[in-house]
Amino acid sequence: MKDTERRILLGRVAGAFGVRGELKLESWTEPRSAIFRYQPWILRSPSGQESTLSGVRGRDSGKHLVATFPGIEDRDTVEAMRGTEIFVARSALPPPRPDEYYWVDLEGLDVRTVEGVSLGQVSHLFSTGANDVLVARGDRERMIPFVLPDFVRSVDFEANLVVVDWDPEF
């Protein structure tokens, strides 16, 4: 899928907030309120139906992100939206700073050791709290701390390659 068509999952509807149609959101942006900067949203309901939405407003209430969707004014409508995923087009995100990466941009890159041994491709990444972890799938799955330059030596998008300092037997 081209970058302009690629979708990034930014969050989901967690439920209702009050009785006037406001929604509680989970956001995976940093900071979490940054989710409101990236619009239009592509909403995918738990049943798989999709729609596009612009003009979402929101605030951080401390415990929750609270949003107002245009045209949503009652709690029952919001409760029916529980679990709806919030996507944006990859092109809606700003370019990352040097030595920073959107995880989705790394997915699918080849992973090789500094010695040239193939470990497969980047399947996904996840956070442990202490550091991020790159998951490479090839002949088997390997979890490599995404720590520059200790374990991840380089990322080269033109070569479609991540070079890691990692023992292939580990």
PDB file of C-alpha atoms in Angstrom:
ATOM      1  CA  MET A   1       0.000   0.000   0.000  1.00  0.00           C
ATOM      2  CA  LYS A   2       1.367   3.429  -0.874  1.00  0.00           C
ATOM      3  CA  ASP A   3       2.210   5.772   2.027  1.00  0.00           C
ATOM      4  CA  THR A   4      -0.547   8.137   0.907  1.00  0.00           C
ATOM      5  CA  GLU A   5      -3.062   5.277   1.209  1.00  0.00           C
ATOM      6  CA  ARG A   6      -1.614   3.625   4.308  1.00  0.00           C
ATOM      7  CA  ARG A   7      -3.684   4.054   7.439  1.00  0.00           C
ATOM      8  CA  ILE A   8      -2.352   4.537  10.928  1.00  0.00           C
ATOM      9  CA  LEU A   9      -4.359   3.383  13.943  1.00  0.00           C
ATOM     10  CA  LEU A  10      -4.311   6.248  16.461  1.00  0.00           C
ATOM     11  CA  GLY A  11      -6.948   5.215  18.977  1.00  0.00           C
ATOM     12  CA  ARG A  12     -10.443   3.956  19.635  1.00  0.00           C
ATOM     13  CA  VAL A  13     -13.753   4.950  21.193  1.00  0.00           C
ATOM     14  CA  ALA A  14     -13.803   3.683  24.788  1.00  0.00           C
ATOM     15  CA  GLY A  15     -17.374   4.678  25.663  1.00  0.00           C
ATOM     16  CA  ALA A  16     -19.633   7.526  26.667  1.00  0.00           C
ATOM     17  CA  PHE A  17     -18.717  10.494  28.830  1.00  0.00           C
ATOM     18  CA  GLY A  18     -21.831  12.016  30.361  1.00  0.00           C
ATOM     19  CA  VAL A  19     -25.241  12.147  28.710  1.00  0.00           C
ATOM     20  CA  ARG A  20     -24.753  14.794  26.005  1.00  0.00           C
ATOM     21  CA  GLY A  21     -23.012  12.704  23.372  1.00  0.00           C
ATOM     22  CA  GLU A  22     -19.410  13.189  24.433  1.00  0.00           C
ATOM     23  CA  LEU A  23     -17.074  10.241  23.969  1.00  0.00           C
ATOM     24  CA  LYS A  24     -14.189   8.816  25.976  1.00  0.00           C
ATOM     25  CA  LEU A  25     -11.268   7.992  23.697  1.00  0.00           C
ATOM     26  CA  GLU A  26      -8.153   5.884  24.012  1.00  0.00           C
ATOM     27  CA  SER A  27      -5.270   7.518  22.170  1.00  0.00           C
ATOM     28  CA  TRP A  28      -1.926   6.018  21.255  1.00  0.00           C
ATOM     29  CA  THR A  29      -0.369   9.322  20.203  1.00  0.00           C
ATOM     30  CA  GLU A  30       2.258  11.080  22.275  1.00  0.00           C
ATOM     31  CA  PRO A  31       1.046  13.194  23.946  1.00  0.00           C
ATOM     32  CA  ARG A  32      -2.320  11.501  23.917  1.00  0.00           C
ATOM     33  CA  SER A  33      -4.203  14.728  23.081  1.00  0.00           C
ATOM     34  CA  ALA A  34      -2.235  14.987  19.803  1.00  0.00           C
ATOM     35  CA  ILE A  35      -4.845  12.679  18.261  1.00  0.00           C
ATOM     36  CA  PHE A  36      -7.036  15.757  17.664  1.00  0.00           C
ATOM     37  CA  ARG A  37      -4.357  17.361  15.430  1.00  0.00           C
ATOM     38  CA  TYR A  38      -4.650  14.674  12.777  1.00  0.00           C
ATOM     39  CA  GLN A  39      -7.885  14.786  10.813  1.00  0.00           C
ATOM     40  CA  PRO A  40      -9.919  13.676   8.962  1.00  0.00           C
ATOM     41  CA  TRP A  41     -10.433  10.450  10.865  1.00  0.00           C
ATOM     42  CA  ILE A  42     -11.359   7.187   9.273  1.00  0.00           C
ATOM     43  CA  LEU A  43     -13.644   5.383  11.699  1.00  0.00           C
ATOM     44  CA  ARG A  44     -13.976   1.595  11.549  1.00  0.00           C
ATOM     45  CA  SER A  45     -16.800   0.138  13.641  1.00  0.00           C
ATOM     46  CA  PRO A  46     -16.390  -3.257  15.327  1.00  0.00           C
ATOM     47  CA  SER A  47     -18.548  -4.705  12.508  1.00  0.00           C
ATOM     48  CA  GLY A  48     -16.103  -3.328   9.891  1.00  0.00           C
ATOM     49  CA  GLN A  49     -18.168  -0.415   8.535  1.00  0.00           C
ATOM     50  CA  GLU A  50     -16.086   2.641   7.712  1.00  0.00           C
ATOM     51  CA  SER A  51     -16.806   6.345   7.583  1.00  0.00           C
ATOM     52  CA  THR A  52     -14.778   9.541   7.446  1.00  0.00           C
ATOM     53  CA  LEU A  53     -15.133  12.276  10.059  1.00  0.00           C
ATOM     54  CA  SER A  54     -13.719  15.802  10.322  1.00  0.00           C
ATOM     55  CA  GLY A  55     -14.263  18.538  12.860  1.00  0.00           C
ATOM     56  CA  VAL A  56     -13.713  16.426  15.979  1.00  0.00           C
ATOM     57  CA  ARG A  57     -12.968  18.529  19.037  1.00  0.00           C
ATOM     58  CA  GLY A  58     -11.618  17.297  22.300  1.00  0.00           C
ATOM     59  CA  ARG A  59      -9.872  17.856  25.576  1.00  0.00           C
ATOM     60  CA  ASP A  60      -7.848  15.983  28.129  1.00  0.00           C
ATOM     61  CA  SER A  61      -9.920  15.704  31.293  1.00  0.00           C
ATOM     62  CA  GLY A  62      -7.063  14.192  33.289  1.00  0.00           C
ATOM     63  CA  LYS A  63      -8.404  10.672  33.508  1.00  0.00           C
ATOM     64  CA  HIS A  64      -9.789  10.491  29.964  1.00  0.00           C
ATOM     65  CA  LEU A  65      -9.639  12.133  26.591  1.00  0.00           C
ATOM     66  CA  VAL A  66     -13.092  13.528  25.933  1.00  0.00           C
ATOM     67  CA  ALA A  67     -14.257  14.210  22.379  1.00  0.00           C
ATOM     68  CA  THR A  68     -17.226  15.737  20.630  1.00  0.00           C
ATOM     69  CA  PHE A  69     -18.084  14.308  17.207  1.00  0.00           C
ATOM     70  CA  PRO A  70     -20.126  16.485  14.845  1.00  0.00           C
ATOM     71  CA  GLY A  71     -23.720  15.227  14.698  1.00  0.00           C
ATOM     72  CA  ILE A  72     -23.453  13.014  17.812  1.00  0.00           C
ATOM     73  CA  GLU A  73     -25.595  14.384  20.624  1.00  0.00           C
ATOM     74  CA  ASP A  74     -26.810  11.491  22.763  1.00  0.00           C
ATOM     75  CA  ARG A  75     -25.344   8.780  24.947  1.00  0.00           C
ATOM     76  CA  ASP A  76     -27.071   5.878  23.143  1.00  0.00           C
ATOM     77  CA  THR A  77     -25.396   6.767  19.839  1.00  0.00           C
ATOM     78  CA  VAL A  78     -22.038   6.974  21.599  1.00  0.00           C
ATOM     79  CA  GLU A  79     -22.486   3.606  23.315  1.00  0.00           C
ATOM     80  CA  ALA A  80     -23.186   2.043  19.918  1.00  0.00           C
ATOM     81  CA  MET A  81     -19.784   3.378  18.799  1.00  0.00           C
ATOM     82  CA  ARG A  82     -17.828   1.687  21.619  1.00  0.00           C
ATOM     83  CA  GLY A  83     -14.810  -0.107  20.156  1.00  0.00           C
ATOM     84  CA  THR A  84     -14.738   1.970  16.959  1.00  0.00           C
ATOM     85  CA  GLU A  85     -11.149   2.344  15.776  1.00  0.00           C
ATOM     86  CA  ILE A  86      -9.741   5.721  14.754  1.00  0.00           C
ATOM     87  CA  PHE A  87      -7.368   5.786  11.776  1.00  0.00           C
ATOM     88  CA  VAL A  88      -5.741   8.577   9.790  1.00  0.00           C
ATOM     89  CA  ALA A  89      -3.939   8.493   6.470  1.00  0.00           C
ATOM     90  CA  ARG A  90      -0.159   8.177   6.920  1.00  0.00           C
ATOM     91  CA  SER A  91       0.181  11.359   4.846  1.00  0.00           C
ATOM     92  CA  ALA A  92      -1.654  13.303   7.605  1.00  0.00           C
ATOM     93  CA  LEU A  93       1.259  12.813  10.015  1.00  0.00           C
ATOM     94  CA  PRO A  94       4.223  15.200  10.049  1.00  0.00           C
ATOM     95  CA  PRO A  95       7.612  13.877   8.969  1.00  0.00           C
ATOM     96  CA  PRO A  96       9.571  12.337  11.847  1.00  0.00           C
ATOM     97  CA  ARG A  97      12.669  14.062  13.193  1.00  0.00           C
ATOM     98  CA  PRO A  98      16.121  12.610  12.477  1.00  0.00           C
ATOM     99  CA  ASP A  99      16.634   9.255  14.223  1.00  0.00           C
ATOM    100  CA  GLU A 100      12.919   9.029  15.012  1.00  0.00           C
ATOM    101  CA  TYR A 101      10.573   6.691  13.181  1.00  0.00           C
ATOM    102  CA  TYR A 102       6.923   5.932  12.895  1.00  0.00           C
ATOM    103  CA  TRP A 103       6.621   2.264  13.733  1.00  0.00           C
ATOM    104  CA  VAL A 104       4.404   1.674  10.724  1.00  0.00           C
ATOM    105  CA  ASP A 105       7.192   2.922   8.431  1.00  0.00           C
ATOM    106  CA  LEU A 106       9.536   0.240   9.774  1.00  0.00           C
ATOM    107  CA  GLU A 107       7.104  -2.639   9.246  1.00  0.00           C
ATOM    108  CA  GLY A 108       8.144  -4.808   6.318  1.00  0.00           C
ATOM    109  CA  LEU A 109      11.791  -3.674   6.227  1.00  0.00           C
ATOM    110  CA  ASP A 110      14.405  -6.420   6.000  1.00  0.00           C
ATOM    111  CA  VAL A 111      16.422  -7.059   9.161  1.00  0.00           C
ATOM    112  CA  ARG A 112      20.064  -8.114   8.886  1.00  0.00           C
ATOM    113  CA  THR A 113      22.850  -8.409  11.416  1.00  0.00           C
ATOM    114  CA  VAL A 114      26.039  -6.357  11.093  1.00  0.00           C
ATOM    115  CA  GLU A 115      27.567  -9.577   9.700  1.00  0.00           C
ATOM    116  CA  GLY A 116      24.877  -9.712   6.967  1.00  0.00           C
ATOM    117  CA  VAL A 117      22.787 -12.581   8.380  1.00  0.00           C
ATOM    118  CA  SER A 118      19.111 -12.206   7.496  1.00  0.00           C
ATOM    119  CA  LEU A 119      16.734 -12.265  10.480  1.00  0.00           C
ATOM    120  CA  GLY A 120      13.606 -11.751   8.378  1.00  0.00           C
ATOM    121  CA  GLN A 121      11.418  -8.677   8.230  1.00  0.00           C
ATOM    122  CA  VAL A 122      10.065  -6.218  10.782  1.00  0.00           C
ATOM    123  CA  SER A 123       6.667  -7.573  11.794  1.00  0.00           C
ATOM    124  CA  HIS A 124       5.796  -4.921  14.348  1.00  0.00           C
ATOM    125  CA  LEU A 125       7.105  -2.991  17.324  1.00  0.00           C
ATOM    126  CA  PHE A 126       5.865  -2.621  20.870  1.00  0.00           C
ATOM    127  CA  SER A 127       6.785  -0.680  23.981  1.00  0.00           C
ATOM    128  CA  THR A 128       7.867  -2.267  27.244  1.00  0.00           C
ATOM    129  CA  GLY A 129       8.065   0.994  29.157  1.00  0.00           C
ATOM    130  CA  ALA A 130      11.844   0.693  29.445  1.00  0.00           C
ATOM    131  CA  ASN A 131      12.380   0.684  25.674  1.00  0.00           C
ATOM    132  CA  ASP A 132      10.715  -0.187  22.400  1.00  0.00           C
ATOM    133  CA  VAL A 133      11.123  -3.667  20.911  1.00  0.00           C
ATOM    134  CA  LEU A 134      11.416  -4.550  17.227  1.00  0.00           C
ATOM    135  CA  VAL A 135       9.919  -7.933  16.305  1.00  0.00           C
ATOM    136  CA  ALA A 136      11.683  -9.588  13.359  1.00  0.00           C
ATOM    137  CA  ARG A 137      10.040 -12.617  11.744  1.00  0.00           C
ATOM    138  CA  GLY A 138      12.015 -14.924   9.508  1.00  0.00           C
ATOM    139  CA  ASP A 139      12.917 -18.535  10.190  1.00  0.00           C
ATOM    140  CA  ARG A 140      11.656 -17.703  13.699  1.00  0.00           C
ATOM    141  CA  GLU A 141      10.579 -14.667  15.690  1.00  0.00           C
ATOM    142  CA  ARG A 142      13.193 -12.490  17.376  1.00  0.00           C
ATOM    143  CA  MET A 143      12.593  -9.581  19.735  1.00  0.00           C
ATOM    144  CA  ILE A 144      15.309  -6.951  19.497  1.00  0.00           C
ATOM    145  CA  PRO A 145      15.462  -3.870  21.754  1.00  0.00           C
ATOM    146  CA  PHE A 146      15.035  -0.812  19.522  1.00  0.00           C
ATOM    147  CA  VAL A 147      17.965   1.016  21.078  1.00  0.00           C
ATOM    148  CA  LEU A 148      20.154   3.136  18.808  1.00  0.00           C
ATOM    149  CA  PRO A 149      23.086   2.533  18.315  1.00  0.00           C
ATOM    150  CA  ASP A 150      23.515  -0.327  20.810  1.00  0.00           C
ATOM    151  CA  PHE A 151      21.326  -2.897  19.045  1.00  0.00           C
ATOM    152  CA  VAL A 152      19.832  -1.067  16.064  1.00  0.00           C
ATOM    153  CA  ARG A 153      22.787   0.236  14.111  1.00  0.00           C
ATOM    154  CA  SER A 154      21.000   1.799  11.157  1.00  0.00           C
ATOM    155  CA  VAL A 155      17.693   2.225   9.381  1.00  0.00           C
ATOM    156  CA  ASP A 156      17.874   2.724   5.620  1.00  0.00           C
ATOM    157  CA  PHE A 157      14.499   3.227   3.946  1.00  0.00           C
ATOM    158  CA  GLU A 158      16.038   3.440   0.451  1.00  0.00           C
ATOM    159  CA  ALA A 159      17.658   0.016   0.932  1.00  0.00           C
ATOM    160  CA  ASN A 160      14.574  -1.303   2.776  1.00  0.00           C
ATOM    161  CA  LEU A 161      16.915  -2.399   5.578  1.00  0.00           C
ATOM    162  CA  VAL A 162      17.415  -2.320   9.333  1.00  0.00           C
ATOM    163  CA  VAL A 163      20.909  -3.369  10.463  1.00  0.00           C
ATOM    164  CA  VAL A 164      21.126  -4.767  13.986  1.00  0.00           C
ATOM    165  CA  ASP A 165      23.930  -5.885  16.277  1.00  0.00           C
ATOM    166  CA  TRP A 166      22.221  -9.098  17.365  1.00  0.00           C
ATOM    167  CA  ASP A 167      23.241 -12.726  17.718  1.00  0.00           C
ATOM    168  CA  PRO A 168      21.187 -14.729  15.166  1.00  0.00           C
ATOM    169  CA  GLU A 169      21.119 -17.657  17.619  1.00  0.00           C
ATOM    170  CA  PHE A 170      19.456 -15.586  20.349  1.00  0.00           C
TER     171      PHE A 170
END
